[in-house]
PDB file of C-alpha atoms in Angstrom:
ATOM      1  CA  UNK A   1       3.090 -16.560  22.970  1.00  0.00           C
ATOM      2  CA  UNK A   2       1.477 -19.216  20.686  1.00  0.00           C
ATOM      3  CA  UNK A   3      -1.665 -16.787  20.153  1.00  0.00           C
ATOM      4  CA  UNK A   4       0.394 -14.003  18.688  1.00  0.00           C
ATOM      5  CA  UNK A   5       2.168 -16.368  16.416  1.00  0.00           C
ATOM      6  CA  UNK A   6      -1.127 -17.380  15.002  1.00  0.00           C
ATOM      7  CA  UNK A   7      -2.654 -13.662  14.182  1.00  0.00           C
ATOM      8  CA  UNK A   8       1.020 -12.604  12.979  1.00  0.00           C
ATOM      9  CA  UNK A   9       0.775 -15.807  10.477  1.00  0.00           C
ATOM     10  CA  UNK A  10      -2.476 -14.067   9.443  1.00  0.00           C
ATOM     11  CA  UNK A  11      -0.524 -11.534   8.019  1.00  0.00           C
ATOM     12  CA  UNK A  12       0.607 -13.445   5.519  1.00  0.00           C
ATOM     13  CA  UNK A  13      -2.503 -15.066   4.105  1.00  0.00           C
ATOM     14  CA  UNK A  14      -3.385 -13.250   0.876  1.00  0.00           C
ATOM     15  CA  UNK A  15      -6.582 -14.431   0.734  1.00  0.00           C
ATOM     16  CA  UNK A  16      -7.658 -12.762   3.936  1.00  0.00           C
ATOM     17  CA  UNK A  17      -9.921 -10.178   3.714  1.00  0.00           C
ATOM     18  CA  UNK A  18     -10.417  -9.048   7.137  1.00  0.00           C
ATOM     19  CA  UNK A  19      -6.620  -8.569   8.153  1.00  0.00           C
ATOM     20  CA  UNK A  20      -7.135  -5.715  10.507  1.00  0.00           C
ATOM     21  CA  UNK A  21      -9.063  -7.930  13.072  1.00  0.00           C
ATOM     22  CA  UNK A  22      -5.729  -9.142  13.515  1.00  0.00           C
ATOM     23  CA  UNK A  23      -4.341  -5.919  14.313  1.00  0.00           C
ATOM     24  CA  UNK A  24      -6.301  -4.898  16.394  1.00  0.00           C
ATOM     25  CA  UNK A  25      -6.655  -7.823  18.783  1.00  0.00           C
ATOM     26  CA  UNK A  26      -3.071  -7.496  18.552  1.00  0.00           C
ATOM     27  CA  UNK A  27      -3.241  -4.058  19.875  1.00  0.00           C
ATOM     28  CA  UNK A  28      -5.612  -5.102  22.237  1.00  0.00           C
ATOM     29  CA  UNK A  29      -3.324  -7.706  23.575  1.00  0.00           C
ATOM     30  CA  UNK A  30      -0.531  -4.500  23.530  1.00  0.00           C
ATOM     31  CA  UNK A  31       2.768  -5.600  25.969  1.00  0.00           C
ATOM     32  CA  UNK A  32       6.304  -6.324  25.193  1.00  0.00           C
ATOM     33  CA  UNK A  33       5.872  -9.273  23.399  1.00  0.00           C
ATOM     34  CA  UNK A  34       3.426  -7.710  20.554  1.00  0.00           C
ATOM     35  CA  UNK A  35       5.113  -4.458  20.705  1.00  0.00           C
ATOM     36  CA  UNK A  36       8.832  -6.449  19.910  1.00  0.00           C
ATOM     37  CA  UNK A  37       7.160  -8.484  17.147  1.00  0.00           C
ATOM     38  CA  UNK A  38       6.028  -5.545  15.808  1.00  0.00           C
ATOM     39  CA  UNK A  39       8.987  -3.883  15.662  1.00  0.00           C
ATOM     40  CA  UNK A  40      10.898  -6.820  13.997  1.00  0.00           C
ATOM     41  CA  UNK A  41       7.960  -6.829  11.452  1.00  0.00           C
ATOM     42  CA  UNK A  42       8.485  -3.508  10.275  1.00  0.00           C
ATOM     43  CA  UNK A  43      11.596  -4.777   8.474  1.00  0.00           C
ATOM     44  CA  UNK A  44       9.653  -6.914   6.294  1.00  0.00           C
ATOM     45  CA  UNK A  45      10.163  -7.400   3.023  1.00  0.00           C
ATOM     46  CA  UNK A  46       6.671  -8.144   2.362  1.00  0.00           C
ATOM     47  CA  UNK A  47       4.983  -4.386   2.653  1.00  0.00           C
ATOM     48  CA  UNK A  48       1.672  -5.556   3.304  1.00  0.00           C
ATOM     49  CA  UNK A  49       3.098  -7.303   6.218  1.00  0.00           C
ATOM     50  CA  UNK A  50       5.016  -4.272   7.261  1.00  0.00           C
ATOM     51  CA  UNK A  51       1.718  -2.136   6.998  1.00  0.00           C
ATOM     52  CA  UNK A  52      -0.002  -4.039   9.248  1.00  0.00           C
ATOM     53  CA  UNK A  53       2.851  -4.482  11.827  1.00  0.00           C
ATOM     54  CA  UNK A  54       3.001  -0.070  11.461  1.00  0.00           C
ATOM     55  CA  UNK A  55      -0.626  -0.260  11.721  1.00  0.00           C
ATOM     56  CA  UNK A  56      -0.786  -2.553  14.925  1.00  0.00           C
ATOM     57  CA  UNK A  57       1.877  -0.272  17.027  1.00  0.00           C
ATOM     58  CA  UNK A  58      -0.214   2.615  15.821  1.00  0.00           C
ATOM     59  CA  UNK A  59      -3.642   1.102  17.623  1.00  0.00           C
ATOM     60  CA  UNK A  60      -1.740   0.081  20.541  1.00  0.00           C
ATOM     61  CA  UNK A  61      -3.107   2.299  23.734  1.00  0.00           C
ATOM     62  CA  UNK A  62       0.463   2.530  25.825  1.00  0.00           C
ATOM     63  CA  UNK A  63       2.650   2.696  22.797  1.00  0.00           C
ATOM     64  CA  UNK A  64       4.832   5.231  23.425  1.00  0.00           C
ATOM     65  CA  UNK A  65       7.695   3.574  24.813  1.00  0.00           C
ATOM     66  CA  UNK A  66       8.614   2.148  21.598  1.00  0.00           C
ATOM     67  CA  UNK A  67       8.476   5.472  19.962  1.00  0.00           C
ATOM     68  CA  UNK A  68      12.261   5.354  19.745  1.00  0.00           C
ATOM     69  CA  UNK A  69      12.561   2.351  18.159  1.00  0.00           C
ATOM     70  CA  UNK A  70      10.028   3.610  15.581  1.00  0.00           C
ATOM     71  CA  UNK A  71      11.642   6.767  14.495  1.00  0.00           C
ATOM     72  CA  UNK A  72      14.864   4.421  14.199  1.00  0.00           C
ATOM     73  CA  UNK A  73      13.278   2.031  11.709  1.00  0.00           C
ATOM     74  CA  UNK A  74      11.505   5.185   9.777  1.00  0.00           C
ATOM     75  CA  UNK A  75      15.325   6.501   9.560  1.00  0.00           C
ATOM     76  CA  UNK A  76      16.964   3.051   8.877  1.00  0.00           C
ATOM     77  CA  UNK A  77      18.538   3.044   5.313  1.00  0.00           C
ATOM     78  CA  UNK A  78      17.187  -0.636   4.659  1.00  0.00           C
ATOM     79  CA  UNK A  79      13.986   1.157   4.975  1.00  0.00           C
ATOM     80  CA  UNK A  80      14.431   4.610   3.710  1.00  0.00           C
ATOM     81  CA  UNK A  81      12.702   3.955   0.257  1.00  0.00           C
ATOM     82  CA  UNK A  82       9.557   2.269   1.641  1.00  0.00           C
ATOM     83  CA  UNK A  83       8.964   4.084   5.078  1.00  0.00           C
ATOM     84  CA  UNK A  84       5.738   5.644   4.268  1.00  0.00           C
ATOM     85  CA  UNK A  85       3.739   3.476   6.085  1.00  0.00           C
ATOM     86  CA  UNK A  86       5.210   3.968   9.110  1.00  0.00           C
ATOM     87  CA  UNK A  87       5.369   7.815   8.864  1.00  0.00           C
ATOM     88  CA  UNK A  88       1.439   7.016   8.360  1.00  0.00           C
ATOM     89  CA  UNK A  89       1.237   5.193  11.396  1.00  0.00           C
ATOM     90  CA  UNK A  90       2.666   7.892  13.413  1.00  0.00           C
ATOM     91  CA  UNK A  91      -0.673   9.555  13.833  1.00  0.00           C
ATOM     92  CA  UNK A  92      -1.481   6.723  16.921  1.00  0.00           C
ATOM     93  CA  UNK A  93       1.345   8.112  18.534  1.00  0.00           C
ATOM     94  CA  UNK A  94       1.905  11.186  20.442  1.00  0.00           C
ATOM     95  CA  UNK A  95       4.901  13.028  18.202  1.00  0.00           C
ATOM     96  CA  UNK A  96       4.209  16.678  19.607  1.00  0.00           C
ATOM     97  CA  UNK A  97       8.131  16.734  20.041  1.00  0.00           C
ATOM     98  CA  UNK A  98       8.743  15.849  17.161  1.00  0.00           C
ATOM     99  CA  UNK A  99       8.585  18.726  15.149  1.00  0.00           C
ATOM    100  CA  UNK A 100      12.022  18.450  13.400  1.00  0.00           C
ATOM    101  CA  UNK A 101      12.258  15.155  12.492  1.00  0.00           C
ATOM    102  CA  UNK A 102       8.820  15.334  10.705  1.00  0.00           C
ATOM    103  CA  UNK A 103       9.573  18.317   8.943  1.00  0.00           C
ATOM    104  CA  UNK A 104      12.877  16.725   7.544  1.00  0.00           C
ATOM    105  CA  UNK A 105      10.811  13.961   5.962  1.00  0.00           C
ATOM    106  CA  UNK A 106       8.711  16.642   4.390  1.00  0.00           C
ATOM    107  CA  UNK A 107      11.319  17.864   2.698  1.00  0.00           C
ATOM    108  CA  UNK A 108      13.327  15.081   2.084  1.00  0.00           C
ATOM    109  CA  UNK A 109      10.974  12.103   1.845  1.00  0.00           C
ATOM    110  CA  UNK A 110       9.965   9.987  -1.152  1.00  0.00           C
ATOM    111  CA  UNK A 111       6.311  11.283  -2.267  1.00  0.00           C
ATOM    112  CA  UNK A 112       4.250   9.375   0.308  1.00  0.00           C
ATOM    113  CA  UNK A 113       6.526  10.246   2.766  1.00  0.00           C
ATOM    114  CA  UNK A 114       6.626  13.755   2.311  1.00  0.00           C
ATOM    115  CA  UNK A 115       2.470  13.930   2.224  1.00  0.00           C
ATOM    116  CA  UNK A 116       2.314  11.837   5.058  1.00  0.00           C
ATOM    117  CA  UNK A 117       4.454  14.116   7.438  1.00  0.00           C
ATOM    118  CA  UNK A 118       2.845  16.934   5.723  1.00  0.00           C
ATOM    119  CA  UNK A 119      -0.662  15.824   7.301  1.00  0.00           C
ATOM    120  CA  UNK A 120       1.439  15.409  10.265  1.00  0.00           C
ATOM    121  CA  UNK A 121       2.532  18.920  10.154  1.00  0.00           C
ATOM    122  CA  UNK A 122      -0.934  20.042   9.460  1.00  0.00           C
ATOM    123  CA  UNK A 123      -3.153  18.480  11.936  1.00  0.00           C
ATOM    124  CA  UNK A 124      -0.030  18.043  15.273  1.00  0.00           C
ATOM    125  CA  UNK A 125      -0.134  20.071  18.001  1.00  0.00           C
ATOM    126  CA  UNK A 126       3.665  20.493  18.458  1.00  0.00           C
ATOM    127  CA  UNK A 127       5.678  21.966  21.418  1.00  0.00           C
ATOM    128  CA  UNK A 128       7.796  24.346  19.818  1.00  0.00           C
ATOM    129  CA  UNK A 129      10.774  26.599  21.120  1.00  0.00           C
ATOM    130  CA  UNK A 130      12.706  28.719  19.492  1.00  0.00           C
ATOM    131  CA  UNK A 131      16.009  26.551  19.544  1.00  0.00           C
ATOM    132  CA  UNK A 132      13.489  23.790  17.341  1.00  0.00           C
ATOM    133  CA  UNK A 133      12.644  27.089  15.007  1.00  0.00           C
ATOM    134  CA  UNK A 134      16.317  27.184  14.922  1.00  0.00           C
ATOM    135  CA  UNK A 135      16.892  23.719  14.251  1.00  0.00           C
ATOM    136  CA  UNK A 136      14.147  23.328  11.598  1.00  0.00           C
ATOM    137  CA  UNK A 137      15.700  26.547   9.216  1.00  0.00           C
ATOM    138  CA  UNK A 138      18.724  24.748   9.555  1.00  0.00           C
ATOM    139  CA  UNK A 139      17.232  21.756   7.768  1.00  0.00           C
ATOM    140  CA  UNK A 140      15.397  23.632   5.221  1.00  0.00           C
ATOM    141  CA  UNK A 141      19.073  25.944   4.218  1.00  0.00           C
ATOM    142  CA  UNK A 142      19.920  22.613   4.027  1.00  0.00           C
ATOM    143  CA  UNK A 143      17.006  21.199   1.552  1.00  0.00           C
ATOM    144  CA  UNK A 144      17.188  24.628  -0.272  1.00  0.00           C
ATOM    145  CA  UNK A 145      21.071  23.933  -1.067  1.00  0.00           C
ATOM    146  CA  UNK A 146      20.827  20.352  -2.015  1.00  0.00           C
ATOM    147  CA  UNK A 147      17.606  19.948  -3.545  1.00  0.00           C
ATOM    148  CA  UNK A 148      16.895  20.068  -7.318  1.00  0.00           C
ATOM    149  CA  UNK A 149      15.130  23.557  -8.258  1.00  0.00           C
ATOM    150  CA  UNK A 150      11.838  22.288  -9.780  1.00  0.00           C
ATOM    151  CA  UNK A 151       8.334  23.055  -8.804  1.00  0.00           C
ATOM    152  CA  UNK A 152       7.805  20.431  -5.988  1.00  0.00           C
ATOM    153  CA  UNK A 153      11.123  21.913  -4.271  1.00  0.00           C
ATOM    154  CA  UNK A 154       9.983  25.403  -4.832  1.00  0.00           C
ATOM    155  CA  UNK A 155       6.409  24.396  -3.049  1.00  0.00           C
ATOM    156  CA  UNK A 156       8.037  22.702   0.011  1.00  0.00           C
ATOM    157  CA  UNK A 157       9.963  25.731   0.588  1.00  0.00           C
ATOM    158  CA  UNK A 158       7.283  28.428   0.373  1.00  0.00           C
ATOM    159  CA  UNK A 159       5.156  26.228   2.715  1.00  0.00           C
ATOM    160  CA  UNK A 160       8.092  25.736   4.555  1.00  0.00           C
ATOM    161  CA  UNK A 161       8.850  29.042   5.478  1.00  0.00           C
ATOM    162  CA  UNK A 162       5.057  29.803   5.952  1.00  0.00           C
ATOM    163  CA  UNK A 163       4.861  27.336   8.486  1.00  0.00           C
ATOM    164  CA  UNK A 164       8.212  28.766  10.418  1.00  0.00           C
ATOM    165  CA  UNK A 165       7.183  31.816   9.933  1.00  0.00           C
ATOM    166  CA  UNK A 166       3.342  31.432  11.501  1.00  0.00           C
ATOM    167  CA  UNK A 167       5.216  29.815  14.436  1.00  0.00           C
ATOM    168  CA  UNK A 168       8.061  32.304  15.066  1.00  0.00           C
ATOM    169  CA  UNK A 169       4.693  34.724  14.780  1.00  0.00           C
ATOM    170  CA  UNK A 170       3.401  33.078  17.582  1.00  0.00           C
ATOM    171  CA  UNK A 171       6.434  32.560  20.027  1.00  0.00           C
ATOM    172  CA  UNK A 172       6.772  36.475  19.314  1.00  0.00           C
ATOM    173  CA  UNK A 173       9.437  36.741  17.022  1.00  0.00           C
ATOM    174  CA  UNK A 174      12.414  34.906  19.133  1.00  0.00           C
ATOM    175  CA  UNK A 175      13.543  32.607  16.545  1.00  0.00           C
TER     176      UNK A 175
END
């Protein structure tokens, strides 16, 4: 669709100020088309570019089909140094079972990363089990073994386990 075309060109215009008009007639717009082209540009070289391709999925109203495909390009190594953006945009998406894969990039994300899935963390309402309890204390034996032991690690693990533990508190001590 020509009309997509043009606002994606948009992107691209360093002189324009008021880029997020584009995204969000894009999201307006939503359907496969905008949702593919999105997708594409969130292997961008040109961050800005990706930002605003994050930013449109994000703003899209049915966008959880593509979720996926999102968590896939968050976890792609071409992208693995510059995925912040993305774990930002995650916030227009429903991630409640998601609780693991978030938590990983907490404790093994670049700085953004980490503070973005942190506000994840924070402010989701997650459906929890105990078999994710279980799966998330797996990750963090993991982080506790393989990660450096400075200050930052030593953080992530105490509010680590103070998350886990407030949770296992409320499924009553099954995990």
């Amino acid at each position: 669709m020509e009309e997509i075309e043009t606002l994606i060109a948009k992107f691209y215009l360093k002189e324009e100020e008021e880029v997020f008009i584009y995204t969000d007639e894009l999201a307006k717009m939503g359907g496969a088309e905008v949702k593919g082209r999105m997708l594409k540009l969130l292997f961008e070289d040109n961050e800005e570019v990706q930002y605003l391709a994050a930013a449109t999925l994000s703003k899209i109203k049915d966008n959880q089909d593509i979720l996926p495909d999102f968590f896939a390009a968050i976890n792609h190594p071409l992208l693995r140094n510059r995925n912040s953006s993305l774990v930002e945009a995650l916030s227009g998406f429903d991630v409640s079972d998601y609780f693991v894969d978030i938590l990983k990039w907490y404790l093994i994300g670049g700085l953004k990363t980490s503070a973005m899935a942190k506000l994840l963390l924070d402010y989701t309402e997650f459906n929890i089990t105990p078999r994710i309890l279980k799966k998330a204390r797996k990750h963090l034996h993991h982080f506790e073994y393989n990660s450096p032991k400075d200050d930052r690690s030593e953080l992530k693990h105490y509010e680590t386990m103070e998350i886990l533990n407030d949770l296992e508190a409320l499924l009553g001590g099954t995990a």
